[in-house]
Amino acid sequence: MSWVPRLRRAGRRTNLALLVLLVGAFGTGWLAFATAAPVSATLVTTAHGLLGLGALALVPWKATIVRRARTWRPMSLLLALAVLACLVGGFVLVFAGPVEVAGLTAIQLHVGGALVAVPLFAVHLVRYGRRQGPRRRDLSRRALLRTGGFAASTATGYVLLESIGRWTGSAAAGRAPTGSHRIAPADVPATNWLLDPVPVLDPTTHRVVVADRSFTVAELVALSEPVAARLDCTSGWYAEETWTAARLDRLLPATELAAAASIEVTSVTGYSRLFPASDSPRLWLATAADGQVPRPGRGAPVRLVAPGRRGFWWVKWVAAVRLSERPAWAQPPFPLQ
Ligand SMILES: Nc1nc2c(c(=O)[nH]1)N[C@H]1C(S)=C(S)[C@@H](COP(=O)(O)O)O[C@H]1N2
Ligand SMILES: [Mo]
């Protein structure tokens, strides 16, 4: 262990800072999955990156603390590995794009590492967290100056890494505000949120129920127009395509739509999302992408196109669109299937 540094100031404040940084990184990570608008996405992903980098910057101090411990529990090692996997996944995603590492996609490694770390971290806190809480002197001028200095160095490191990413022409340079990397429509993987199956549907017999009516695919095509939109998946890629799609507010009965709280779009697989009723002019039933019928995995014959919303809102294999009294916020923030 001679390679581990012995930093004098390593201690309670290191642990406390790590707690704040990791909890913050976890929270902003989920928030980043939910955001799509450029300004909010930039703020959230930058905060997420700063918090993660801050945690990484504390490793030498944490290593000093670990070195002082007489015994090591396997669980602590597992926790360290999970956090490491999460960090590696995050860096790979930023600098190399949505590639695979050891059979896992970068985002699977990143989110998987974080999810494995959570229960281990909770046990770790219960076991070692005593007397590690904040103290009054953490707010002293000197302590605050040190915290500010640490924050400033982390921010400098962040800017430096971003610049290196650009100069070296790495994938980091072309990221969207959400952090996603651009891919060609032909390279879009048919992406399911968790474990949804890919149904193969017959476009000649498939019908989509829209409130009190039902449409054949041909009827939807006849009501369609071109819609350019960006499909931005939370797994780290986005693609720009021009969809052939019919606007939902033109298919839904006007009076009922005005009275409804939300619109529920359901897939033949059962996957569904609730949208505020006022979103209807920005929701489209699409039958083609760039002039072609999409592959079955991409939602044919009818999929939702929801410009300005992240990919998991773009329900594939749409079976029904129903008006609902339920407010759109009364659903889990992310799909559960
Ligand atoms: N029915 C259904 N629709 C779905 C999903 C799903 O798992 N089931 N995944 C969503 C997610 S997470 C994304 S990113 C997009 C992916 O669309 P694509 O297959 O065209 O890439 O579809 C969305 N629509
Ligand atoms: Mo996605």
mmCIF file of C-alpha atoms and ligand atoms in Angstrom, residues 191 193 233-235 311-312, ligand 2:
data_model
loop_
_atom_site.group_PDB
_atom_site.id
_atom_site.type_symbol
_atom_site.label_atom_id
_atom_site.label_comp_id
_atom_site.label_asym_id
_atom_site.label_seq_id
_atom_site.Cartn_x
_atom_site.Cartn_y
_atom_site.Cartn_z
ATOM 1 C CA THR A 191 -33.947 0.383 -28.533
ATOM 2 C CA TRP A 193 -36.408 0.764 -22.497
ATOM 3 C CA CYS A 233 -32.260 8.160 -26.331
ATOM 4 C CA THR A 234 -31.061 8.124 -22.727
ATOM 5 C CA SER A 235 -28.491 5.505 -23.746
ATOM 6 C CA GLY A 311 -36.720 8.743 -26.609
ATOM 7 C CA PHE A 312 -38.602 6.812 -23.940
HETATM 8 MO MO MO B 2 -34.172 5.182 -24.892
#
